Amino acid sequence: MPSLLPVGDPAPADGLLPAPDAPESPADAPRDFGLYVHVPFCRVRCGYCDFNTYTATELRGVKQSDYASQAIDEMTFAAGVLAASGYPHRPLSTVFFGGGTPTLLPAAQLAAMLGAARDTWGLADNAEVTTEANPDSVDAAYLRTLADAGFTRVSFGMQSAVPSVLATLERTHDPARIPSVVGWAKDAGLDVSLDLIYGTPGETLDDWQRSIDAVLENEPDHVSAYALIVEDGTKLARQIRSGQVAAPSDDLQADMYERADAAFGASGYEWYEVSNWARGASHRSRHNLGYWVGHDWWGIGPGSHSYVGSTRWWNVKHPAAYAQRIAAGESPAVGRETIDASARDLERVLLLTRVRGALRVASLAPGARREVAGLIADGLIDGPAALRGTLDLTLRGRLLADAVVRRLT
Ligand SMILES: C[S@@+](CC[C@H](N)C(=O)[O-])C[C@H]1O[C@@H](n2cnc3c(N)ncnc32)[C@H](O)[C@@H]1O
Ligand code: SF4
C-alpha cells in the first residue's frame, strides 16, 4: 500500500479556507500560484515506490477514462473555494502533472485537463507546464500533442542506463529508448528533464558512471538524481529485510553523488537544489522551486496535498473515494492543518537550506545565525557566499544537508 496520510484536523466538506492575510505592505504582490495534477495510475508498481498510485487490479471499479473529468471538476470546485474565501484571482505560474504515470492517459486527456486549468485560472506569461512521463509510455505523436496543447516541459523517469539496475528497480522500459524519447521531446519543442536514482542494490560505481554518461550524451536541459530511499511497506523494503537484496550503502551513495555533481558541473549543469541540476537558471524547475520557496499551490487528485495562505490540506487517497466525493460536489480533502508563523519559518529554513542562493543569513533567527561561523569552519557552507549574505551548501554540506538543517533549526 502507498504511504499513509498525515494526521491533521478534519477538513470541511465545503473546502472553505480562512481569508488570506493582508499584505504586509500595499506594494506586496500576491504569492505565485501553481497547480499540481496527480494522475494515480501505473501499469505496474515498481518495487521501491510508495507514491499514491494504483495498478488496474487495485482500482475497485474506477475507470481511468473517467479521471480527467473528475480532475476538471475539482478545478472548478477549487476556483469556487478560492473566490468564496476571498483570494484574488491569480493566473497559474506553473502547472505540473505528476504521478503515478500521467502519460498512461491519452495525450488528449492531459490536454483537456490543461485546457480546463487555463480556462479556470489562465496561465501567466511564460508559465511552465510539465508532465512526468515513463519512457515506455510516449511516442513522437504523443509528445507533439502535449506541446501543441501548451505543455513546455517533460520529465522522464530514466532512473538508470544499466539493464540489471533497471531490473532490480523493476522498471519496465528499455534504456535504449531514452535517446528516442528525448529526441522526440526536443523536436516537439519541449524542455527535457531526466530523473536518475542512485544506490540501487547491486549498482556499482561503474554502473552509475554509465548512467551519468548516458544522461550527458542525451543533453537534457535538467537532471534530477535521487538517492534510493527504502520506503517502509514497499517490496524493496521486504526484500532487504529478508536478506534477498543488500541495503543501499551510505558511503557508496555519497561517492555516487560526488561523481554525478562533478560530471554534471563539468558539462555545464549547475546544482540549484541538492538533488537537481540545470543547464542555466532558465531551465530550473520553477514548479518545484515554488514548493521550496513557499508559493501557494493547489493539488488536484487523490492523495494530493495543497498549501494556500496558511492552510495545508490533503485529499482522500483512493481514486474510488475521490471519485465519490467529487461526484457529490464535496471537497475531496480529508485533513488539514494551519501553519502558524513559527512553523512556517522552521519549514522555510528546512527547505531553503537545500536551495542554492535562497536563504539569506540575515533572515535566520539569532541562534541559527550564531551557527554560521561553525558551519563554515566545518566546511559545510560556503564562506564567501555567507559574507555576501546567502547560506549556500558546499559539496560536503550537500552530502550532510540534514545535519546542517538540524544545526539551523
Ligand atoms: C512519481 S515518480 C515518477 C514518475 C514516473 N512514474 C516514473 O517513475 O518515471 C518521480 C520520481 O521520483 C523518484 N523516486 C520514486 N521513488 C523513489 C525512491 N524510493 N527513492 C528515490 N527516488 C524515488 C524517481 O526518480 C521518479 O522518477
Ligand atoms: S512508474 Fe513511477 S509512480 Fe509508477 S510505480 Fe514506478 S516509480 Fe512509482
CSV table of C-alpha atoms and ligand atoms in Angstrom, one decimal:
chain,number,residue,atom,x,y,z
A,1,MET,CA,0.0,0.0,0.0
A,2,PRO,CA,1.2,3.6,-0.6
A,3,SER,CA,2.3,5.6,2.4
A,4,LEU,CA,-0.1,7.0,4.9
A,5,LEU,CA,-1.6,10.5,5.0
A,6,PRO,CA,-0.6,12.8,7.8
A,7,VAL,CA,-2.9,13.3,10.8
A,8,GLY,CA,-4.5,16.7,11.0
A,9,ASP,CA,-7.8,18.5,11.7
A,10,PRO,CA,-10.9,17.4,9.9
A,11,ALA,CA,-11.4,19.3,6.6
A,12,PRO,CA,-14.8,20.9,5.9
A,13,ALA,CA,-16.9,19.5,3.1
A,14,ASP,CA,-17.3,22.9,1.5
A,15,GLY,CA,-13.4,23.3,1.4
A,16,LEU,CA,-13.6,26.9,2.5
A,17,LEU,CA,-10.3,28.5,3.7
A,18,PRO,CA,-9.6,31.2,6.2
A,19,ALA,CA,-9.4,34.6,4.4
A,20,PRO,CA,-5.9,35.5,3.1
A,21,ASP,CA,-3.6,37.5,5.4
A,22,ALA,CA,-3.5,41.2,4.5
A,23,PRO,CA,-0.3,42.0,2.6
A,24,GLU,CA,2.5,43.4,4.8
A,25,SER,CA,2.8,46.4,2.6
A,26,PRO,CA,0.4,47.6,-0.2
A,27,ALA,CA,3.2,47.1,-2.7
A,28,ASP,CA,3.5,43.3,-1.9
A,29,ALA,CA,2.5,41.2,-4.9
A,30,PRO,CA,0.3,38.2,-4.1
A,31,ARG,CA,2.3,34.9,-3.8
A,32,ASP,CA,2.7,33.0,-7.1
A,33,PHE,CA,0.2,30.2,-7.6
A,34,GLY,CA,0.9,26.8,-9.0
A,35,LEU,CA,-1.3,23.8,-9.9
A,36,TYR,CA,-0.3,20.2,-9.3
A,37,VAL,CA,-2.4,17.5,-11.0
A,38,HIS,CA,-1.9,14.0,-9.7
A,39,VAL,CA,-2.6,11.1,-12.0
A,40,PRO,CA,-2.7,8.0,-9.7
A,41,PHE,CA,-2.3,5.2,-12.2
A,42,CYS,CA,0.6,2.9,-13.1
A,43,ARG,CA,0.8,-0.1,-15.4
A,44,VAL,CA,2.9,-2.0,-12.8
A,45,ARG,CA,4.2,-0.8,-9.4
A,46,CYS,CA,8.0,-0.5,-9.2
A,47,GLY,CA,9.3,-2.3,-6.1
A,48,TYR,CA,10.8,0.8,-4.4
A,49,CYS,CA,7.9,3.2,-5.0
A,50,ASP,CA,5.4,4.3,-2.3
A,51,PHE,CA,3.7,7.1,-4.3
A,52,ASN,CA,-0.1,7.1,-4.2
A,53,THR,CA,-0.6,5.1,-7.4
A,54,TYR,CA,-2.7,2.1,-8.4
A,55,THR,CA,-2.5,-0.6,-11.0
A,56,ALA,CA,-5.6,-1.7,-12.9
A,57,THR,CA,-6.4,-4.5,-10.4
A,58,GLU,CA,-6.3,-2.1,-7.4
A,59,LEU,CA,-8.8,0.4,-8.7
A,60,ARG,CA,-12.0,-1.0,-7.2
A,61,GLY,CA,-14.0,-0.4,-10.3
A,62,VAL,CA,-12.8,3.1,-11.0
A,63,LYS,CA,-12.2,3.8,-14.7
A,64,GLN,CA,-9.0,5.6,-15.7
A,65,SER,CA,-11.0,7.1,-18.6
A,66,ASP,CA,-13.3,9.0,-16.1
A,67,TYR,CA,-10.4,10.6,-14.3
A,68,ALA,CA,-9.8,13.7,-16.4
A,69,SER,CA,-13.4,14.9,-16.0
A,70,GLN,CA,-13.1,14.3,-12.2
A,71,ALA,CA,-9.9,16.3,-12.0
A,72,ILE,CA,-11.6,19.1,-14.1
A,73,ASP,CA,-14.5,19.1,-11.6
A,74,GLU,CA,-12.0,19.6,-8.8
A,75,MET,CA,-10.5,22.6,-10.6
A,76,THR,CA,-14.0,24.2,-10.8
A,77,PHE,CA,-14.5,23.4,-7.2
A,78,ALA,CA,-11.1,24.9,-6.3
A,79,ALA,CA,-11.8,28.2,-8.2
A,80,GLY,CA,-15.1,28.5,-6.3
A,81,VAL,CA,-13.4,27.9,-2.9
A,82,LEU,CA,-10.6,30.4,-3.6
A,83,ALA,CA,-13.1,33.1,-4.7
A,84,ALA,CA,-15.5,32.4,-1.8
A,85,SER,CA,-12.6,32.5,0.7
A,86,GLY,CA,-11.5,36.0,-0.5
A,87,TYR,CA,-8.5,35.1,-2.6
A,88,PRO,CA,-7.8,37.4,-5.6
A,89,HIS,CA,-7.7,35.8,-9.0
A,90,ARG,CA,-4.2,34.7,-9.8
A,91,PRO,CA,-3.1,33.1,-13.2
A,92,LEU,CA,-1.1,29.9,-12.8
A,93,SER,CA,2.7,30.4,-12.8
A,94,THR,CA,3.3,26.7,-13.2
A,95,VAL,CA,1.3,23.5,-13.8
A,96,PHE,CA,2.8,20.1,-13.0
A,97,PHE,CA,1.2,16.7,-13.9
A,98,GLY,CA,2.8,14.0,-11.7
A,99,GLY,CA,2.1,10.5,-10.7
A,100,GLY,CA,1.7,7.7,-10.9
A,101,THR,CA,2.1,7.9,-14.7
A,102,PRO,CA,0.3,10.8,-16.2
A,103,THR,CA,1.2,9.6,-19.7
A,104,LEU,CA,-0.8,6.4,-19.2
A,105,LEU,CA,-3.8,8.6,-20.0
A,106,PRO,CA,-4.3,9.6,-23.7
A,107,ALA,CA,-2.5,12.8,-24.6
A,108,ALA,CA,-5.9,14.4,-25.4
A,109,GLN,CA,-6.9,13.9,-21.8
A,110,LEU,CA,-3.8,15.6,-20.4
A,111,ALA,CA,-4.5,18.4,-23.0
A,112,ALA,CA,-8.1,18.6,-21.8
A,113,MET,CA,-7.0,19.0,-18.1
A,114,LEU,CA,-4.5,21.7,-19.1
A,115,GLY,CA,-7.2,23.4,-21.1
A,116,ALA,CA,-9.6,23.4,-18.2
A,117,ALA,CA,-6.8,24.8,-15.9
A,118,ARG,CA,-6.3,27.6,-18.5
A,119,ASP,CA,-10.0,28.3,-18.7
A,120,THR,CA,-10.3,28.4,-14.9
A,121,TRP,CA,-7.3,30.5,-13.9
A,122,GLY,CA,-5.4,31.5,-17.1
A,123,LEU,CA,-1.7,30.8,-17.5
A,124,ALA,CA,0.8,33.6,-16.6
A,125,ASP,CA,3.2,34.8,-19.3
A,126,ASN,CA,5.9,32.1,-19.7
A,127,ALA,CA,4.0,29.7,-17.5
A,128,GLU,CA,5.9,26.4,-17.0
A,129,VAL,CA,3.8,23.4,-17.8
A,130,THR,CA,5.4,20.0,-17.1
A,131,THR,CA,4.4,16.4,-17.2
A,132,GLU,CA,6.2,13.4,-15.8
A,133,ALA,CA,6.5,10.6,-18.3
A,134,ASN,CA,7.6,7.0,-18.2
A,135,PRO,CA,9.9,6.4,-21.2
A,136,ASP,CA,7.8,3.5,-22.5
A,137,SER,CA,4.5,5.4,-22.3
A,138,VAL,CA,5.1,8.1,-25.0
A,139,ASP,CA,5.9,8.4,-28.7
A,140,ALA,CA,6.6,11.3,-31.0
A,141,ALA,CA,2.9,12.0,-31.8
A,142,TYR,CA,2.0,11.9,-28.1
A,143,LEU,CA,4.7,14.4,-27.2
A,144,ARG,CA,3.7,16.6,-30.2
A,145,THR,CA,0.1,16.7,-29.0
A,146,LEU,CA,1.3,17.8,-25.5
A,147,ALA,CA,3.4,20.6,-26.9
A,148,ASP,CA,0.6,21.7,-29.2
A,149,ALA,CA,-1.7,21.8,-26.1
A,150,GLY,CA,0.7,24.2,-24.2
A,151,PHE,CA,3.0,21.8,-22.3
A,152,THR,CA,6.5,23.3,-22.1
A,153,ARG,CA,8.5,20.6,-20.3
A,154,VAL,CA,8.7,16.8,-19.8
A,155,SER,CA,10.4,14.9,-17.1
A,156,PHE,CA,11.3,11.3,-18.0
A,157,GLY,CA,11.8,8.7,-15.3
A,158,MET,CA,15.1,7.3,-16.7
A,159,GLN,CA,16.5,6.1,-13.4
A,160,SER,CA,19.5,4.2,-14.9
A,161,ALA,CA,21.0,3.3,-18.2
A,162,VAL,CA,22.0,-0.2,-17.0
A,163,PRO,CA,19.6,-3.0,-17.7
A,164,SER,CA,20.5,-5.0,-14.5
A,165,VAL,CA,19.9,-1.9,-12.3
A,166,LEU,CA,16.6,-1.2,-14.0
A,167,ALA,CA,15.6,-4.8,-13.5
A,168,THR,CA,16.3,-4.6,-9.7
A,169,LEU,CA,14.2,-1.4,-9.7
A,170,GLU,CA,11.5,-3.3,-11.6
A,171,ARG,CA,11.4,-0.7,-14.3
A,172,THR,CA,9.8,-1.8,-17.5
A,173,HIS,CA,11.4,0.4,-20.1
A,174,ASP,CA,14.3,-0.5,-22.4
A,175,PRO,CA,17.2,2.0,-21.7
A,176,ALA,CA,17.8,2.1,-25.5
A,177,ARG,CA,14.6,4.1,-25.8
A,178,ILE,CA,15.9,7.1,-23.9
A,179,PRO,CA,17.6,8.8,-26.9
A,180,SER,CA,14.4,8.4,-28.9
A,181,VAL,CA,12.1,9.9,-26.4
A,182,VAL,CA,14.5,12.7,-25.6
A,183,GLY,CA,14.8,13.4,-29.4
A,184,TRP,CA,11.1,13.4,-29.9
A,185,ALA,CA,10.5,15.7,-27.0
A,186,LYS,CA,13.1,18.2,-28.2
A,187,ASP,CA,11.7,18.0,-31.8
A,188,ALA,CA,8.4,19.0,-30.3
A,189,GLY,CA,10.0,22.0,-28.6
A,190,LEU,CA,9.7,20.7,-25.0
A,191,ASP,CA,12.3,21.2,-22.3
A,192,VAL,CA,13.6,17.9,-21.1
A,193,SER,CA,14.5,16.7,-17.7
A,194,LEU,CA,15.8,13.2,-16.8
A,195,ASP,CA,15.4,11.6,-13.4
A,196,LEU,CA,18.0,9.2,-12.1
A,197,ILE,CA,18.2,7.0,-9.0
A,198,TYR,CA,21.5,6.0,-7.4
A,199,GLY,CA,22.4,3.4,-4.8
A,200,THR,CA,20.2,0.6,-6.1
A,201,PRO,CA,21.2,-2.7,-4.5
A,202,GLY,CA,24.0,-4.2,-6.7
A,203,GLU,CA,24.7,-1.0,-8.6
A,204,THR,CA,28.4,-0.3,-8.9
A,205,LEU,CA,30.3,3.0,-9.3
A,206,ASP,CA,30.9,1.9,-12.9
A,207,ASP,CA,27.2,1.3,-13.5
A,208,TRP,CA,26.5,4.7,-12.1
A,209,GLN,CA,29.1,6.3,-14.4
A,210,ARG,CA,27.3,4.6,-17.3
A,211,SER,CA,24.1,6.3,-16.3
A,212,ILE,CA,25.8,9.7,-15.8
A,213,ASP,CA,27.4,9.4,-19.2
A,214,ALA,CA,24.1,8.4,-20.9
A,215,VAL,CA,22.4,11.4,-19.4
A,216,LEU,CA,25.1,13.7,-20.7
A,217,GLU,CA,25.0,12.1,-24.1
A,218,ASN,CA,21.3,13.0,-24.3
A,219,GLU,CA,21.9,16.6,-23.4
A,220,PRO,CA,18.8,17.2,-21.4
A,221,ASP,CA,18.0,20.7,-20.0
A,222,HIS,CA,17.7,19.5,-16.5
A,223,VAL,CA,18.7,16.4,-14.4
A,224,SER,CA,17.4,15.2,-11.0
A,225,ALA,CA,19.4,12.5,-9.2
A,226,TYR,CA,17.8,10.9,-6.1
A,227,ALA,CA,19.5,8.6,-3.6
A,228,LEU,CA,17.3,5.5,-3.5
A,229,ILE,CA,15.1,5.7,-0.4
A,230,VAL,CA,13.9,2.4,1.1
A,231,GLU,CA,10.3,3.3,1.9
A,232,ASP,CA,8.5,1.2,4.6
A,233,GLY,CA,5.9,-1.1,3.2
A,234,THR,CA,7.5,-1.4,-0.3
A,235,LYS,CA,8.5,-4.7,-1.9
A,236,LEU,CA,12.1,-3.4,-1.8
A,237,ALA,CA,11.9,-2.9,2.0
A,238,ARG,CA,10.7,-6.5,2.3
A,239,GLN,CA,13.4,-7.8,0.1
A,240,ILE,CA,16.1,-6.0,2.2
A,241,ARG,CA,14.6,-7.2,5.4
A,242,SER,CA,14.6,-10.8,4.3
A,243,GLY,CA,18.2,-10.5,3.1
A,244,GLN,CA,17.3,-11.1,-0.5
A,245,VAL,CA,19.0,-7.9,-1.5
A,246,ALA,CA,21.5,-5.7,0.2
A,247,ALA,CA,20.5,-2.3,1.7
A,248,PRO,CA,22.0,0.8,-0.1
A,249,SER,CA,25.3,1.9,1.4
A,250,ASP,CA,25.5,5.5,2.6
A,251,ASP,CA,29.2,5.7,1.7
A,252,LEU,CA,28.6,4.4,-1.8
A,253,GLN,CA,25.7,6.8,-2.3
A,254,ALA,CA,27.9,9.7,-1.2
A,255,ASP,CA,30.6,8.6,-3.7
A,256,MET,CA,27.9,8.4,-6.4
A,257,TYR,CA,26.6,11.9,-5.5
A,258,GLU,CA,30.1,13.3,-5.8
A,259,ARG,CA,30.7,11.7,-9.2
A,260,ALA,CA,27.4,13.0,-10.5
A,261,ASP,CA,28.0,16.5,-9.3
A,262,ALA,CA,31.5,16.6,-10.8
A,263,ALA,CA,30.3,15.3,-14.1
A,264,PHE,CA,27.2,17.4,-14.4
A,265,GLY,CA,29.2,20.5,-13.3
A,266,ALA,CA,31.9,19.9,-15.9
A,267,SER,CA,29.2,19.7,-18.6
A,268,GLY,CA,27.6,23.0,-17.7
A,269,TYR,CA,24.8,21.7,-15.3
A,270,GLU,CA,24.8,23.8,-12.2
A,271,TRP,CA,23.2,22.4,-9.0
A,272,TYR,CA,20.4,24.6,-7.7
A,273,GLU,CA,18.9,22.2,-5.2
A,274,VAL,CA,20.6,19.3,-3.5
A,275,SER,CA,19.2,16.7,-6.0
A,276,ASN,CA,18.7,19.0,-9.0
A,277,TRP,CA,21.0,20.4,-11.7
A,278,ALA,CA,20.0,22.7,-14.7
A,279,ARG,CA,21.8,23.9,-17.8
A,280,GLY,CA,21.3,27.6,-16.8
A,281,ALA,CA,18.9,29.3,-14.5
A,282,SER,CA,16.1,29.4,-17.1
A,283,HIS,CA,15.9,25.6,-17.1
A,284,ARG,CA,15.4,25.2,-13.3
A,285,SER,CA,12.1,23.6,-12.4
A,286,ARG,CA,10.1,26.6,-11.4
A,287,HIS,CA,7.2,24.4,-10.1
A,288,ASN,CA,9.5,22.6,-7.6
A,289,LEU,CA,11.1,25.9,-6.7
A,290,GLY,CA,7.6,27.1,-5.8
A,291,TYR,CA,7.3,24.3,-3.2
A,292,TRP,CA,10.6,25.2,-1.7
A,293,VAL,CA,10.4,28.9,-1.6
A,294,GLY,CA,6.8,28.9,-0.3
A,295,HIS,CA,4.4,29.7,-3.1
A,296,ASP,CA,0.8,28.7,-2.9
A,297,TRP,CA,-0.3,25.6,-4.8
A,298,TRP,CA,-3.5,23.6,-5.3
A,299,GLY,CA,-3.0,19.8,-5.6
A,300,ILE,CA,-5.7,18.2,-7.7
A,301,GLY,CA,-6.4,14.4,-7.4
A,302,PRO,CA,-6.4,11.5,-4.9
A,303,GLY,CA,-3.8,12.0,-2.2
A,304,SER,CA,-2.7,15.4,-3.4
A,305,HIS,CA,-1.5,18.0,-0.9
A,306,SER,CA,-2.3,21.7,-1.2
A,307,TYR,CA,-0.9,24.8,0.5
A,308,VAL,CA,-2.7,28.1,0.2
A,309,GLY,CA,-2.2,31.0,2.6
A,310,SER,CA,-1.6,29.4,6.0
A,311,THR,CA,-3.6,26.2,5.4
A,312,ARG,CA,-2.2,22.9,4.2
A,313,TRP,CA,-4.6,20.1,3.3
A,314,TRP,CA,-4.6,16.7,1.7
A,315,ASN,CA,-7.1,14.7,-0.3
A,316,VAL,CA,-8.5,11.3,0.2
A,317,LYS,CA,-6.1,8.7,-1.2
A,318,HIS,CA,-8.1,6.1,-3.1
A,319,PRO,CA,-9.3,7.1,-6.6
A,320,ALA,CA,-12.7,5.4,-5.8
A,321,ALA,CA,-13.3,7.5,-2.6
A,322,TYR,CA,-12.0,10.6,-4.5
A,323,ALA,CA,-14.5,10.0,-7.4
A,324,GLN,CA,-17.4,9.6,-4.9
A,325,ARG,CA,-16.6,12.9,-3.2
A,326,ILE,CA,-16.2,14.8,-6.5
A,327,ALA,CA,-19.5,13.3,-7.8
A,328,ALA,CA,-21.2,14.5,-4.6
A,329,GLY,CA,-19.8,18.0,-5.1
A,330,GLU,CA,-17.8,17.8,-1.8
A,331,SER,CA,-14.3,18.7,-1.1
A,332,PRO,CA,-12.0,15.7,-1.6
A,333,ALA,CA,-9.9,16.9,1.4
A,334,VAL,CA,-9.8,14.6,4.4
A,335,GLY,CA,-7.4,16.6,6.7
A,336,ARG,CA,-5.9,20.0,7.1
A,337,GLU,CA,-3.6,22.0,9.3
A,338,THR,CA,-2.9,25.6,9.9
A,339,ILE,CA,0.8,26.6,9.6
A,340,ASP,CA,1.5,29.4,12.0
A,341,ALA,CA,4.3,31.9,11.6
A,342,SER,CA,6.8,29.9,13.7
A,343,ALA,CA,6.1,26.6,11.9
A,344,ARG,CA,6.3,28.4,8.5
A,345,ASP,CA,9.7,29.9,9.5
A,346,LEU,CA,11.0,26.5,10.5
A,347,GLU,CA,9.9,25.0,7.2
A,348,ARG,CA,11.4,27.9,5.3
A,349,VAL,CA,14.8,27.1,6.8
A,350,LEU,CA,14.3,23.4,6.2
A,351,LEU,CA,13.5,23.8,2.5
A,352,LEU,CA,15.6,26.8,1.6
A,353,THR,CA,18.8,25.4,3.1
A,354,ARG,CA,18.8,22.9,0.2
A,355,VAL,CA,18.3,25.5,-2.5
A,356,ARG,CA,21.3,27.4,-3.7
A,357,GLY,CA,21.3,31.2,-3.1
A,358,ALA,CA,17.8,31.1,-1.5
A,359,LEU,CA,18.4,31.5,2.2
A,360,ARG,CA,19.5,35.0,3.4
A,361,VAL,CA,21.8,34.8,6.5
A,362,ALA,CA,20.1,37.9,7.8
A,363,SER,CA,16.7,36.2,7.7
A,364,LEU,CA,17.9,33.5,10.2
A,365,ALA,CA,16.9,33.6,13.9
A,366,PRO,CA,19.7,34.8,16.1
A,367,GLY,CA,20.5,31.3,17.4
A,368,ALA,CA,20.8,30.0,13.8
A,369,ARG,CA,23.0,32.9,12.8
A,370,ARG,CA,25.4,32.1,15.6
A,371,GLU,CA,25.9,28.6,13.9
A,372,VAL,CA,27.0,30.1,10.6
A,373,ALA,CA,30.7,30.6,11.6
A,374,GLY,CA,30.9,27.0,12.8
A,375,LEU,CA,29.2,25.6,9.6
A,376,ILE,CA,31.8,27.5,7.6
A,377,ALA,CA,34.7,26.2,9.7
A,378,ASP,CA,33.3,22.6,9.3
A,379,GLY,CA,33.3,23.1,5.5
A,380,LEU,CA,29.5,22.7,5.3
A,381,ILE,CA,28.6,26.1,4.0
A,382,ASP,CA,30.4,28.4,1.6
A,383,GLY,CA,32.3,31.2,3.4
A,384,PRO,CA,32.4,33.8,0.6
A,385,ALA,CA,28.7,33.3,-0.1
A,386,ALA,CA,27.9,33.7,3.6
A,387,LEU,CA,29.9,37.0,3.5
A,388,ARG,CA,27.8,38.1,0.6
A,389,GLY,CA,24.7,37.3,2.7
A,390,THR,CA,23.5,33.9,1.5
A,391,LEU,CA,23.7,30.4,3.0
A,392,ASP,CA,25.0,28.1,0.3
A,393,LEU,CA,25.9,24.5,1.0
A,394,THR,CA,29.3,23.3,-0.1
A,395,LEU,CA,29.6,19.8,-1.7
A,396,ARG,CA,30.3,18.4,1.7
A,397,GLY,CA,27.3,20.3,3.1
A,398,ARG,CA,25.0,18.9,0.4
A,399,LEU,CA,26.1,15.4,1.4
A,400,LEU,CA,25.2,16.3,5.0
A,401,ALA,CA,22.3,18.6,4.3
A,402,ASP,CA,20.1,17.1,7.0
A,403,ALA,CA,22.8,17.7,9.7
A,404,VAL,CA,23.1,21.3,8.5
A,405,VAL,CA,19.4,21.8,8.8
A,406,ARG,CA,19.4,20.3,12.3
A,407,ARG,CA,22.0,22.9,13.4
A,408,LEU,CA,20.0,25.8,11.9
A,409,THR,CA,16.6,24.8,13.4
B,1,LIG,C1,6.4,9.8,-9.1
B,1,LIG,S1,7.9,9.3,-9.7
B,1,LIG,C2,7.8,9.4,-11.4
B,1,LIG,C3,7.0,9.4,-12.4
B,1,LIG,C4,7.0,8.2,-13.3
B,1,LIG,N1,6.0,7.4,-12.8
B,1,LIG,C5,8.3,7.5,-13.3
B,1,LIG,O1,8.5,6.6,-12.4
B,1,LIG,O2,9.1,7.7,-14.2
B,1,LIG,C6,9.0,10.7,-9.6
B,1,LIG,C7,10.5,10.3,-9.4
B,1,LIG,O3,10.7,10.0,-8.0
B,1,LIG,C8,11.8,9.2,-7.9
B,1,LIG,N2,11.5,8.2,-6.9
B,1,LIG,C9,10.4,7.5,-6.7
B,1,LIG,N3,10.5,6.7,-5.6
B,1,LIG,C10,11.8,6.8,-5.1
B,1,LIG,C11,12.5,6.2,-4.0
B,1,LIG,N4,12.0,5.3,-3.3
B,1,LIG,N5,13.8,6.7,-3.8
B,1,LIG,C12,14.3,7.6,-4.6
B,1,LIG,N6,13.7,8.2,-5.7
B,1,LIG,C13,12.4,7.8,-5.9
B,1,LIG,C14,12.1,8.6,-9.2
B,1,LIG,O4,13.3,9.1,-9.8
B,1,LIG,C15,10.9,9.1,-10.1
B,1,LIG,O5,11.3,9.4,-11.4
B,2,SF4,S1,6.2,4.1,-12.6
B,2,SF4,FE1,6.8,5.8,-11.3
B,2,SF4,S2,5.0,6.2,-10.0
B,2,SF4,FE2,4.6,4.2,-11.0
B,2,SF4,S3,5.3,2.7,-9.5
B,2,SF4,FE3,7.1,3.2,-10.8
B,2,SF4,S4,8.2,4.9,-9.8
B,2,SF4,FE4,6.1,4.8,-8.9
